[in-house]
Amino acid sequence: AQTIHQWPVAEIKAVGSPLSLGCTIKGKSSPNLYWYWQATGGTLQQLFYSITVGQVESVVQLNLSASRPKDDQFILSTEKLLLSHSGFYLCAWRGLGGRDTQYFGPGTRLLVL
Amino acid sequence: AQSVTQPDARVTVSEGASLQLRCKYSYSATPYLFWYVQYPRQGLQLLLKYYSGDPVVQGVNSFEAEFSKSNSSFHLQKASVHWSDSAVYFCALSPNNRIFFGDGTQLVVKP
């Protein structure tokens, strides 16, 4: 069975500090991977997706970047956090193609002060 | 352009009552449609999905949804809600590697 793990579970960070959020998928080779940001109040915003190692497509950057260093790993980062980065970050995976279900991780809650 | 609209930001129903959460989509080709549920402080969980065939699809926890091409809709329904169904429900459209979510509908089930 496939499992998706996100770390950390939660973070409190200062404005201007760096950030790195991680996502790992086990039990699925070559998944498509996704990062979402969810503001307080619920709207989901797709940020990035990746269909293979080393290849990341940006949907909305929000002064963030993403990388896929390994087949099962997806990293979201920034060198300087903004207050507007606060929210809930969700990683997701799916198989190939638009008809595959997208499976979400448990999320990372970020508070920027 | 592709989009998903959930016209109701919040729906309140009494326990045991029937439920319909509305979803309208905009897409020119065959849509792949999903309903997800999000409980507080958790990720999203799949309720059901539609690719083709029978327009009524069954999902988990007795949820079902009906696809209508003529109305461009994919409404979620449940015959009798339970207090544990209180959550935020998202409708999603997936034409390719882009996935379009509606803004979500918060369901409140009153005892």
Coordinates of N, CA and C in Angstrom, one line a residue:
Chain A
A1 N 0.8 -1.2 0.0 CA 0.0 0.0 0.0 C 0.9 1.2 0.0
Q2 N 0.4 2.3 -0.6 CA 1.1 3.5 -0.7 C 0.9 4.4 0.5
T3 N 1.9 5.0 1.0 CA 1.8 5.9 2.1 C 2.4 7.3 1.7
I4 N 1.9 8.3 2.2 CA 2.4 9.7 2.0 C 2.7 10.3 3.3
H5 N 3.9 10.8 3.5 CA 4.3 11.4 4.7 C 4.7 12.8 4.5
Q6 N 4.3 13.8 5.4 CA 4.8 15.2 5.3 C 5.5 15.5 6.5
W7 N 6.5 16.4 6.4 CA 7.2 16.9 7.6 C 7.6 18.3 7.4
P8 N 7.7 19.1 8.4 CA 7.2 18.8 9.8 C 5.6 18.8 9.8
V9 N 5.1 18.4 11.0 CA 3.6 18.5 11.1 C 3.2 19.9 11.2
A10 N 4.0 20.7 11.9 CA 3.6 22.1 12.1 C 4.9 22.9 12.3
E11 N 4.9 24.2 12.0 CA 6.0 25.1 12.1 C 5.5 26.5 12.5
I12 N 6.3 27.1 13.4 CA 6.1 28.5 13.7 C 7.4 29.2 13.3
K13 N 7.4 30.1 12.3 CA 8.6 30.7 11.8 C 8.5 32.2 11.8
A14 N 9.7 32.8 11.8 CA 9.7 34.3 11.8 C 9.7 34.8 10.3
V15 N 9.1 35.9 10.1 CA 9.2 36.6 8.8 C 10.7 36.7 8.4
G16 N 11.0 36.4 7.1 CA 12.3 36.6 6.6 C 13.2 35.3 6.8
S17 N 12.7 34.4 7.6 CA 13.5 33.2 7.8 C 13.3 32.2 6.7
P18 N 14.2 31.2 6.5 CA 14.0 30.2 5.4 C 13.0 29.1 5.9
L19 N 12.6 28.4 4.9 CA 11.6 27.3 5.1 C 11.9 26.1 4.2
S20 N 11.7 24.9 4.7 CA 11.8 23.8 3.9 C 10.7 22.8 4.4
L21 N 9.8 22.4 3.5 CA 8.8 21.4 3.8 C 9.0 20.2 2.9
G22 N 8.8 19.0 3.5 CA 9.1 17.8 2.8 C 7.9 16.9 2.6
C23 N 8.0 16.1 1.6 CA 6.9 15.1 1.3 C 7.6 13.9 0.7
T24 N 7.2 12.7 1.3 CA 7.7 11.4 0.8 C 6.6 10.5 0.5
I25 N 6.7 9.8 -0.6 CA 5.7 8.8 -1.0 C 6.4 7.4 -1.0
K26 N 5.8 6.5 -0.3 CA 6.3 5.1 -0.3 C 5.3 4.2 -1.0
G27 N 5.9 3.2 -1.7 CA 5.0 2.2 -2.3 C 4.5 2.5 -3.7
K28 N 4.9 3.6 -4.3 CA 4.5 4.0 -5.6 C 5.7 4.5 -6.4
S29 N 6.0 3.9 -7.5 CA 7.1 4.3 -8.3 C 6.6 5.4 -9.3
S30 N 7.5 6.4 -9.5 CA 7.2 7.4 -10.5 C 5.8 8.1 -10.4
P31 N 5.5 8.5 -9.2 CA 4.2 9.2 -9.1 C 4.3 10.6 -9.6
N32 N 3.1 11.2 -10.0 CA 3.0 12.6 -10.1 C 2.9 13.2 -8.8
L33 N 3.6 14.3 -8.5 CA 3.5 14.9 -7.2 C 3.1 16.3 -7.3
Y34 N 2.4 16.8 -6.2 CA 1.8 18.1 -6.2 C 2.0 18.8 -4.8
W35 N 2.1 20.1 -4.9 CA 2.0 20.9 -3.7 C 0.8 21.8 -3.8
Y36 N 0.1 21.9 -2.6 CA -1.0 22.8 -2.5 C -0.8 23.7 -1.3
W37 N -1.4 24.9 -1.4 CA -1.5 25.8 -0.2 C -2.9 26.1 0.1
Q38 N -3.3 26.0 1.3 CA -4.6 26.2 1.7 C -4.7 27.3 2.8
A39 N -5.3 28.4 2.4 CA -5.4 29.5 3.4 C -6.4 29.2 4.4
T40 N -6.3 29.9 5.5 CA -7.4 29.7 6.5 C -8.7 30.1 5.9
G41 N -9.7 29.2 6.0 CA -10.9 29.5 5.3 C -11.2 28.5 4.2
G42 N -10.1 27.8 3.7 CA -10.4 26.6 3.0 C -10.0 26.5 1.5
T43 N -9.8 27.6 0.8 CA -9.6 27.5 -0.7 C -8.2 26.9 -0.9
L44 N -8.2 25.9 -1.8 CA -7.0 25.2 -2.2 C -6.4 25.8 -3.4
Q45 N -5.1 26.1 -3.3 CA -4.3 26.6 -4.4 C -3.2 25.7 -4.8
Q46 N -3.3 25.2 -6.0 CA -2.2 24.3 -6.5 C -1.0 25.2 -6.8
L47 N 0.2 24.8 -6.2 CA 1.4 25.6 -6.4 C 2.3 25.0 -7.4
F48 N 2.7 23.7 -7.3 CA 3.6 23.1 -8.2 C 3.2 21.6 -8.5
Y49 N 3.7 21.1 -9.6 CA 3.5 19.7 -9.8 C 4.8 19.2 -10.5
S50 N 5.0 17.9 -10.3 CA 6.2 17.2 -10.9 C 5.8 15.9 -11.4
I51 N 6.2 15.6 -12.6 CA 5.9 14.3 -13.2 C 7.1 13.4 -13.2
T52 N 8.3 13.9 -12.9 CA 9.5 13.1 -12.9 C 10.6 13.8 -12.1
V53 N 11.6 13.0 -11.7 CA 12.7 13.5 -10.9 C 13.4 14.7 -11.6
G54 N 13.6 15.8 -10.9 CA 14.3 16.9 -11.5 C 13.4 17.8 -12.3
Q55 N 12.2 17.5 -12.5 CA 11.3 18.4 -13.3 C 10.1 18.8 -12.5
V56 N 10.0 20.1 -12.3 CA 9.0 20.8 -11.6 C 8.3 21.9 -12.4
E57 N 7.0 21.9 -12.4 CA 6.2 22.9 -13.1 C 5.6 23.8 -12.1
S58 N 5.6 25.1 -12.3 CA 5.0 26.0 -11.4 C 3.6 26.4 -11.9
V59 N 2.7 26.4 -11.0 CA 1.4 26.9 -11.3 C 1.2 28.3 -10.7
V60 N 1.4 28.4 -9.4 CA 1.4 29.7 -8.8 C 2.6 29.7 -7.8
Q61 N 3.5 30.7 -7.9 CA 4.7 30.5 -7.2 C 4.6 31.0 -5.7
L62 N 4.0 32.1 -5.5 CA 3.8 32.7 -4.2 C 5.2 32.9 -3.5
N63 N 6.2 33.2 -4.2 CA 7.6 33.4 -3.7 C 8.1 32.1 -3.0
L64 N 7.7 31.0 -3.6 CA 8.1 29.7 -3.1 C 8.8 28.9 -4.3
S65 N 9.5 27.9 -3.9 CA 10.1 27.1 -5.0 C 9.9 25.6 -4.6
A66 N 10.0 24.7 -5.6 CA 9.9 23.3 -5.3 C 11.0 22.5 -6.0
S67 N 11.3 21.4 -5.5 CA 12.3 20.5 -6.1 C 11.9 19.1 -5.9
R68 N 12.3 18.3 -6.8 CA 12.1 16.8 -6.7 C 13.5 16.1 -6.8
P69 N 14.2 16.0 -5.7 CA 15.5 15.4 -5.8 C 15.5 13.9 -6.0
K70 N 14.4 13.2 -5.6 CA 14.3 11.8 -5.7 C 12.9 11.4 -6.2
D71 N 12.8 10.2 -6.7 CA 11.5 9.8 -7.3 C 10.4 9.9 -6.2
D72 N 10.7 9.7 -5.0 CA 9.7 9.6 -4.0 C 9.7 10.8 -3.1
Q73 N 10.4 11.9 -3.4 CA 10.5 13.1 -2.5 C 10.2 14.4 -3.3
F74 N 9.5 15.2 -2.6 CA 9.1 16.5 -3.1 C 9.3 17.6 -2.0
I75 N 10.0 18.6 -2.3 CA 10.4 19.6 -1.3 C 9.9 21.0 -1.7
L76 N 9.3 21.7 -0.8 CA 8.8 23.0 -1.0 C 9.7 23.9 -0.1
S77 N 10.2 25.0 -0.7 CA 11.1 25.9 0.1 C 11.0 27.3 -0.3
T78 N 11.6 28.1 0.6 CA 11.8 29.5 0.3 C 12.9 30.0 1.2
E79 N 13.6 31.1 0.7 CA 14.7 31.6 1.5 C 14.2 32.7 2.5
K80 N 13.1 33.3 2.1 CA 12.6 34.4 3.0 C 11.1 34.2 3.1
L81 N 10.6 33.9 4.3 CA 9.2 33.8 4.5 C 8.5 35.1 4.6
L82 N 7.3 35.1 4.1 CA 6.4 36.3 4.3 C 5.2 35.9 5.2
L83 N 4.6 36.9 5.7 CA 3.4 36.7 6.6 C 2.4 35.9 5.8
S84 N 2.3 36.2 4.5 CA 1.2 35.6 3.6 C 1.5 34.1 3.4
H85 N 2.6 33.6 3.8 CA 2.9 32.2 3.6 C 2.2 31.3 4.7
S86 N 1.7 32.0 5.7 CA 1.0 31.2 6.7 C -0.2 30.4 6.1
G87 N -0.4 29.2 6.6 CA -1.5 28.4 6.0 C -1.2 26.9 6.2
F88 N -1.9 26.1 5.4 CA -1.8 24.7 5.5 C -1.2 24.2 4.2
Y89 N -0.2 23.4 4.2 CA 0.5 23.0 3.0 C 0.2 21.5 2.8
L90 N -0.3 21.2 1.7 CA -0.7 19.8 1.4 C 0.1 19.3 0.2
C91 N 0.6 18.1 0.4 CA 1.3 17.3 -0.7 C 0.4 16.3 -1.2
A92 N 0.4 15.9 -2.4 CA -0.4 14.9 -3.0 C 0.3 14.1 -4.1
W93 N -0.1 12.9 -4.3 CA 0.4 12.1 -5.4 C -0.7 11.5 -6.2
R94 N -0.4 11.2 -7.4 CA -1.3 10.4 -8.2 C -0.5 9.6 -9.2
G95 N -1.2 8.6 -9.9 CA -0.5 7.9 -11.0 C -0.6 8.7 -12.2
L96 N -0.3 8.1 -13.3 CA -0.3 8.9 -14.6 C -1.7 9.2 -15.1
G97 N -1.9 10.3 -15.7 CA -3.1 10.5 -16.3 C -4.1 11.3 -15.5
G98 N -5.0 12.0 -16.2 CA -6.0 12.8 -15.5 C -7.1 12.0 -14.8
R99 N -7.2 10.7 -15.1 CA -8.3 10.0 -14.5 C -7.9 9.4 -13.1
D100 N -6.6 9.4 -12.8 CA -6.2 8.8 -11.6 C -6.6 9.7 -10.4
T101 N -6.9 9.0 -9.3 CA -7.2 9.7 -8.1 C -6.0 10.4 -7.5
Q102 N -6.2 11.5 -6.9 CA -5.1 12.2 -6.2 C -5.3 11.9 -4.7
Y103 N -4.1 11.5 -4.1 CA -4.1 11.1 -2.7 C -3.3 12.2 -1.9
F104 N -3.9 12.6 -0.8 CA -3.3 13.7 -0.1 C -2.6 13.3 1.1
G105 N -1.5 14.0 1.5 CA -0.8 13.8 2.7 C -1.6 14.5 3.9
P106 N -1.1 14.3 5.1 CA -1.8 14.9 6.3 C -1.6 16.4 6.4
G107 N -0.6 16.9 5.7 CA -0.5 18.4 5.7 C 0.5 18.9 6.7
T108 N 1.0 20.1 6.4 CA 1.9 20.8 7.4 C 1.3 22.2 7.6
R109 N 1.1 22.5 8.9 CA 0.5 23.8 9.3 C 1.7 24.7 9.5
L110 N 1.6 25.9 8.9 CA 2.7 26.9 9.0 C 2.1 28.2 9.5
L111 N 2.8 28.7 10.5 CA 2.4 30.0 11.0 C 3.6 30.9 11.0
V112 N 3.5 32.0 10.2 CA 4.6 33.0 10.1 C 4.3 34.2 10.9
L113 N 5.2 34.5 11.8 CA 5.0 35.7 12.7 C 6.0 36.8 12.4
Chain B
A1 N -12.0 27.7 -20.7 CA -11.1 27.5 -19.5 C -11.8 26.6 -18.5
Q2 N -11.0 25.9 -17.8 CA -11.6 24.9 -16.8 C -11.8 25.6 -15.5
S3 N -12.9 25.2 -14.9 CA -13.1 25.8 -13.5 C -14.2 24.9 -12.8
V4 N -14.2 25.1 -11.5 CA -15.2 24.4 -10.7 C -15.8 25.4 -9.8
T5 N -17.1 25.4 -9.7 CA -17.8 26.3 -8.8 C -18.7 25.5 -7.8
Q6 N -18.5 25.9 -6.5 CA -19.4 25.3 -5.5 C -20.1 26.6 -4.9
P7 N -21.3 26.7 -5.3 CA -22.0 28.0 -5.0 C -22.4 28.2 -3.6
D8 N -22.4 27.1 -2.8 CA -22.7 27.2 -1.4 C -21.5 27.1 -0.5
A9 N -21.1 28.2 0.2 CA -20.0 28.2 1.0 C -20.2 27.4 2.3
R10 N -21.5 27.4 2.7 CA -21.8 26.7 4.0 C -23.2 26.2 3.9
V11 N -23.4 24.9 4.3 CA -24.7 24.3 4.3 C -25.0 23.7 5.7
T12 N -26.1 24.0 6.2 CA -26.5 23.5 7.6 C -27.7 22.6 7.4
V13 N -27.6 21.4 7.9 CA -28.7 20.5 7.9 C -28.8 19.8 9.3
S14 N -30.0 19.2 9.5 CA -30.2 18.5 10.8 C -29.8 17.0 10.6
E15 N -29.4 16.4 11.6 CA -29.0 15.0 11.6 C -30.2 14.2 11.1
G16 N -29.9 13.3 10.2 CA -31.0 12.4 9.7 C -31.6 13.0 8.4
A17 N -31.4 14.3 8.1 CA -32.0 14.9 6.9 C -31.1 14.5 5.7
S18 N -31.7 14.7 4.5 CA -31.0 14.4 3.3 C -30.1 15.7 3.0
L19 N -29.1 15.4 2.1 CA -28.2 16.4 1.8 C -27.9 16.5 0.3
Q20 N -27.7 17.7 -0.2 CA -27.2 17.9 -1.6 C -26.2 19.0 -1.5
L21 N -25.0 18.7 -1.9 CA -23.9 19.8 -2.1 C -23.7 20.0 -3.6
R22 N -23.8 21.2 -4.0 CA -23.8 21.5 -5.4 C -22.4 21.7 -6.0
C23 N -22.2 21.3 -7.2 CA -20.9 21.5 -7.9 C -21.2 21.7 -9.4
K24 N -20.7 22.8 -9.9 CA -20.8 23.0 -11.4 C -19.4 23.1 -11.9
Y25 N -19.2 22.6 -13.1 CA -17.9 22.7 -13.7 C -17.9 23.3 -15.1
S26 N -16.8 23.7 -15.5 CA -16.6 24.2 -16.9 C -15.5 23.5 -17.5
Y27 N -15.8 22.7 -18.6 CA -14.7 22.0 -19.3 C -15.3 21.5 -20.6
S28 N -14.6 21.6 -21.7 CA -15.1 21.3 -23.0 C -15.1 19.9 -23.3
A29 N -14.3 19.1 -22.7 CA -14.2 17.7 -23.1 C -14.7 16.8 -22.0
T30 N -14.5 15.5 -22.0 CA -14.9 14.6 -21.0 C -14.3 14.9 -19.6
P31 N -15.0 15.3 -18.6 CA -14.4 15.6 -17.4 C -14.1 14.4 -16.5
Y32 N -13.1 14.5 -15.8 CA -12.8 13.6 -14.7 C -13.1 14.3 -13.4
L33 N -14.1 13.9 -12.6 CA -14.6 14.6 -11.5 C -14.5 13.9 -10.2
F34 N -14.2 14.6 -9.2 CA -13.9 14.0 -7.8 C -14.7 14.8 -6.8
W35 N -15.0 14.2 -5.7 CA -15.4 14.8 -4.5 C -14.5 14.3 -3.4
Y36 N -14.0 15.3 -2.6 CA -13.1 15.1 -1.5 C -13.8 15.7 -0.2
V37 N -13.4 15.1 0.9 CA -13.8 15.6 2.2 C -12.6 16.0 3.0
Q38 N -12.7 17.1 3.8 CA -11.6 17.5 4.7 C -12.1 17.7 6.0
Y39 N -11.7 16.9 7.0 CA -12.0 17.1 8.4 C -11.0 18.1 9.0
P40 N -11.4 18.7 10.1 CA -10.5 19.8 10.6 C -9.1 19.3 10.8
R41 N -8.2 20.1 10.4 CA -6.7 19.9 10.5 C -6.2 18.7 9.9
Q42 N -6.9 18.2 8.9 CA -6.4 17.0 8.2 C -6.3 17.2 6.7
G43 N -5.7 16.3 6.0 CA -5.6 16.3 4.6 C -7.0 16.0 4.0
L44 N -7.0 15.9 2.6 CA -8.3 15.6 1.9 C -8.4 14.1 1.7
Q45 N -9.6 13.6 1.8 CA -9.9 12.2 1.6 C -10.9 12.1 0.4
L46 N -10.6 11.1 -0.4 CA -11.5 10.9 -1.6 C -12.8 10.3 -1.1
L47 N -13.9 10.9 -1.6 CA -15.3 10.3 -1.4 C -15.7 9.5 -2.6
L48 N -15.5 10.0 -3.8 CA -16.0 9.3 -5.0 C -15.4 10.0 -6.2
K49 N -15.5 9.3 -7.3 CA -15.0 9.9 -8.6 C -15.8 9.4 -9.7
Y50 N -15.8 10.2 -10.8 CA -16.5 9.9 -12.0 C -15.6 10.0 -13.2
Y51 N -15.6 9.0 -14.0 CA -14.8 9.0 -15.3 C -15.7 8.9 -16.5
S52 N -16.6 7.9 -16.5 CA -17.5 7.7 -17.6 C -18.6 6.7 -17.1
G53 N -19.5 6.4 -18.0 CA -20.5 5.4 -17.7 C -21.7 5.9 -16.9
D54 N -22.1 5.1 -16.0 CA -23.3 5.4 -15.2 C -23.1 6.7 -14.5
P55 N -24.0 7.7 -14.7 CA -23.9 9.0 -14.2 C -24.0 9.1 -12.7
V56 N -24.5 8.1 -12.1 CA -24.6 8.1 -10.6 C -23.5 7.2 -10.1
V57 N -22.7 7.8 -9.3 CA -21.5 7.0 -8.7 C -21.7 6.9 -7.2
Q58 N -21.3 5.8 -6.7 CA -21.4 5.5 -5.3 C -20.0 5.8 -4.7
G59 N -20.0 6.3 -3.4 CA -18.8 6.5 -2.8 C -18.8 6.0 -1.4
V60 N -17.9 6.4 -0.6 CA -17.8 5.9 0.8 C -18.8 6.6 1.7
N61 N -19.1 5.9 2.8 CA -20.0 6.5 3.8 C -21.4 6.9 3.2
S62 N -21.9 6.1 2.2 CA -23.2 6.2 1.6 C -23.4 7.5 0.9
F63 N -22.3 8.2 0.5 CA -22.4 9.3 -0.4 C -22.5 8.8 -1.8
E64 N -23.2 9.6 -2.6 CA -23.3 9.4 -4.0 C -23.3 10.7 -4.8
A65 N -23.0 10.7 -6.0 CA -23.0 11.9 -6.8 C -23.6 11.6 -8.2
E66 N -24.2 12.6 -8.8 CA -24.8 12.4 -10.1 C -24.2 13.4 -11.1
F67 N -23.6 12.8 -12.1 CA -23.0 13.6 -13.2 C -24.1 14.0 -14.2
S68 N -24.1 15.3 -14.6 CA -25.0 15.7 -15.6 C -24.3 16.5 -16.6
K69 N -24.1 16.0 -17.8 CA -23.4 16.7 -18.9 C -24.2 17.9 -19.3
S70 N -25.5 17.8 -19.4 CA -26.3 18.9 -19.9 C -26.3 20.1 -19.0
N71 N -26.2 19.8 -17.7 CA -26.2 20.9 -16.7 C -24.7 21.2 -16.2
S72 N -23.8 20.5 -16.7 CA -22.4 20.7 -16.3 C -22.3 20.6 -14.7
S73 N -22.9 19.6 -14.2 CA -22.9 19.5 -12.7 C -22.5 18.1 -12.2
F74 N -22.1 18.1 -11.0 CA -21.7 16.9 -10.3 C -22.1 17.1 -8.8
H75 N -23.3 17.0 -8.5 CA -23.8 17.2 -7.2 C -23.6 16.0 -6.3
L76 N -23.2 16.3 -5.1 CA -23.0 15.2 -4.1 C -24.3 15.1 -3.2
Q77 N -24.7 13.9 -2.9 CA -25.9 13.6 -2.2 C -25.7 12.6 -1.1
K78 N -26.5 12.7 -0.1 CA -26.6 11.6 0.9 C -28.0 11.6 1.5
A79 N -28.5 10.4 1.7 CA -29.9 10.3 2.1 C -30.2 10.7 3.5
S80 N -29.2 10.4 4.4 CA -29.4 10.7 5.8 C -28.0 11.0 6.4
V81 N -27.9 12.3 6.8 CA -26.6 12.7 7.3 C -26.4 12.4 8.8
H82 N -25.2 12.2 9.2 CA -24.8 12.0 10.6 C -23.9 13.2 11.0
W83 N -23.9 13.4 12.4 CA -23.1 14.5 12.9 C -21.7 14.4 12.4
S84 N -21.2 13.2 12.3 CA -19.8 13.0 11.9 C -19.5 13.4 10.5
D85 N -20.5 13.7 9.7 CA -20.3 14.2 8.3 C -19.9 15.7 8.3
S86 N -20.0 16.3 9.4 CA -19.6 17.7 9.4 C -18.1 17.9 9.0
A87 N -17.9 18.6 8.0 CA -16.6 18.8 7.4 C -16.7 19.8 6.2
V88 N -15.5 20.0 5.5 CA -15.5 20.7 4.3 C -15.4 19.8 3.1
Y89 N -16.3 20.0 2.1 CA -16.3 19.1 1.0 C -15.9 19.9 -0.3
F90 N -15.0 19.3 -1.0 CA -14.4 19.9 -2.2 C -14.8 19.1 -3.4
C91 N -15.2 19.8 -4.5 CA -15.4 19.2 -5.8 C -14.2 19.5 -6.6
A92 N -13.7 18.6 -7.5 CA -12.5 18.8 -8.2 C -12.7 18.3 -9.7
L93 N -12.0 19.0 -10.6 CA -12.0 18.6 -12.0 C -10.6 18.4 -12.4
S94 N -10.3 17.3 -13.1 CA -8.9 17.0 -13.5 C -8.8 16.6 -14.9
P95 N -8.5 17.6 -15.8 CA -8.3 17.3 -17.2 C -6.9 16.8 -17.5
N96 N -5.9 17.0 -16.7 CA -4.6 16.6 -17.0 C -3.8 16.7 -15.7
N97 N -2.6 17.3 -15.7 CA -1.8 17.5 -14.5 C -2.3 18.7 -13.7
R98 N -3.1 19.5 -14.2 CA -3.7 20.5 -13.5 C -5.0 20.0 -12.8
I99 N -5.2 20.3 -11.6 CA -6.4 19.9 -10.9 C -7.1 21.1 -10.4
F100 N -8.3 21.3 -10.7 CA -9.1 22.5 -10.3 C -10.1 22.1 -9.2
F101 N -9.9 22.8 -8.1 CA -10.8 22.6 -7.0 C -11.8 23.7 -6.9
G102 N -13.0 23.4 -6.4 CA -13.9 24.4 -6.0 C -13.4 25.0 -4.7
D103 N -14.1 26.0 -4.2 CA -13.7 26.7 -3.0 C -14.1 25.9 -1.7
G104 N -14.9 24.9 -2.0 CA -15.3 24.1 -0.8 C -16.7 24.5 -0.2
T105 N -17.4 23.6 0.3 CA -18.6 23.8 1.0 C -18.5 23.2 2.4
Q106 N -18.7 24.1 3.4 CA -18.6 23.6 4.8 C -20.0 23.1 5.2
L107 N -20.0 21.9 5.6 CA -21.2 21.2 6.0 C -21.3 21.2 7.5
V108 N -22.4 21.7 8.0 CA -22.6 21.7 9.5 C -23.9 20.8 9.7
V109 N -23.7 19.8 10.5 CA -24.8 18.9 10.8 C -25.3 19.2 12.3
K110 N -26.5 19.6 12.4 CA -27.0 20.0 13.7 C -27.6 18.7 14.4
P111 N -27.4 18.5 15.7 CA -28.0 17.4 16.3 C -29.5 17.4 16.4

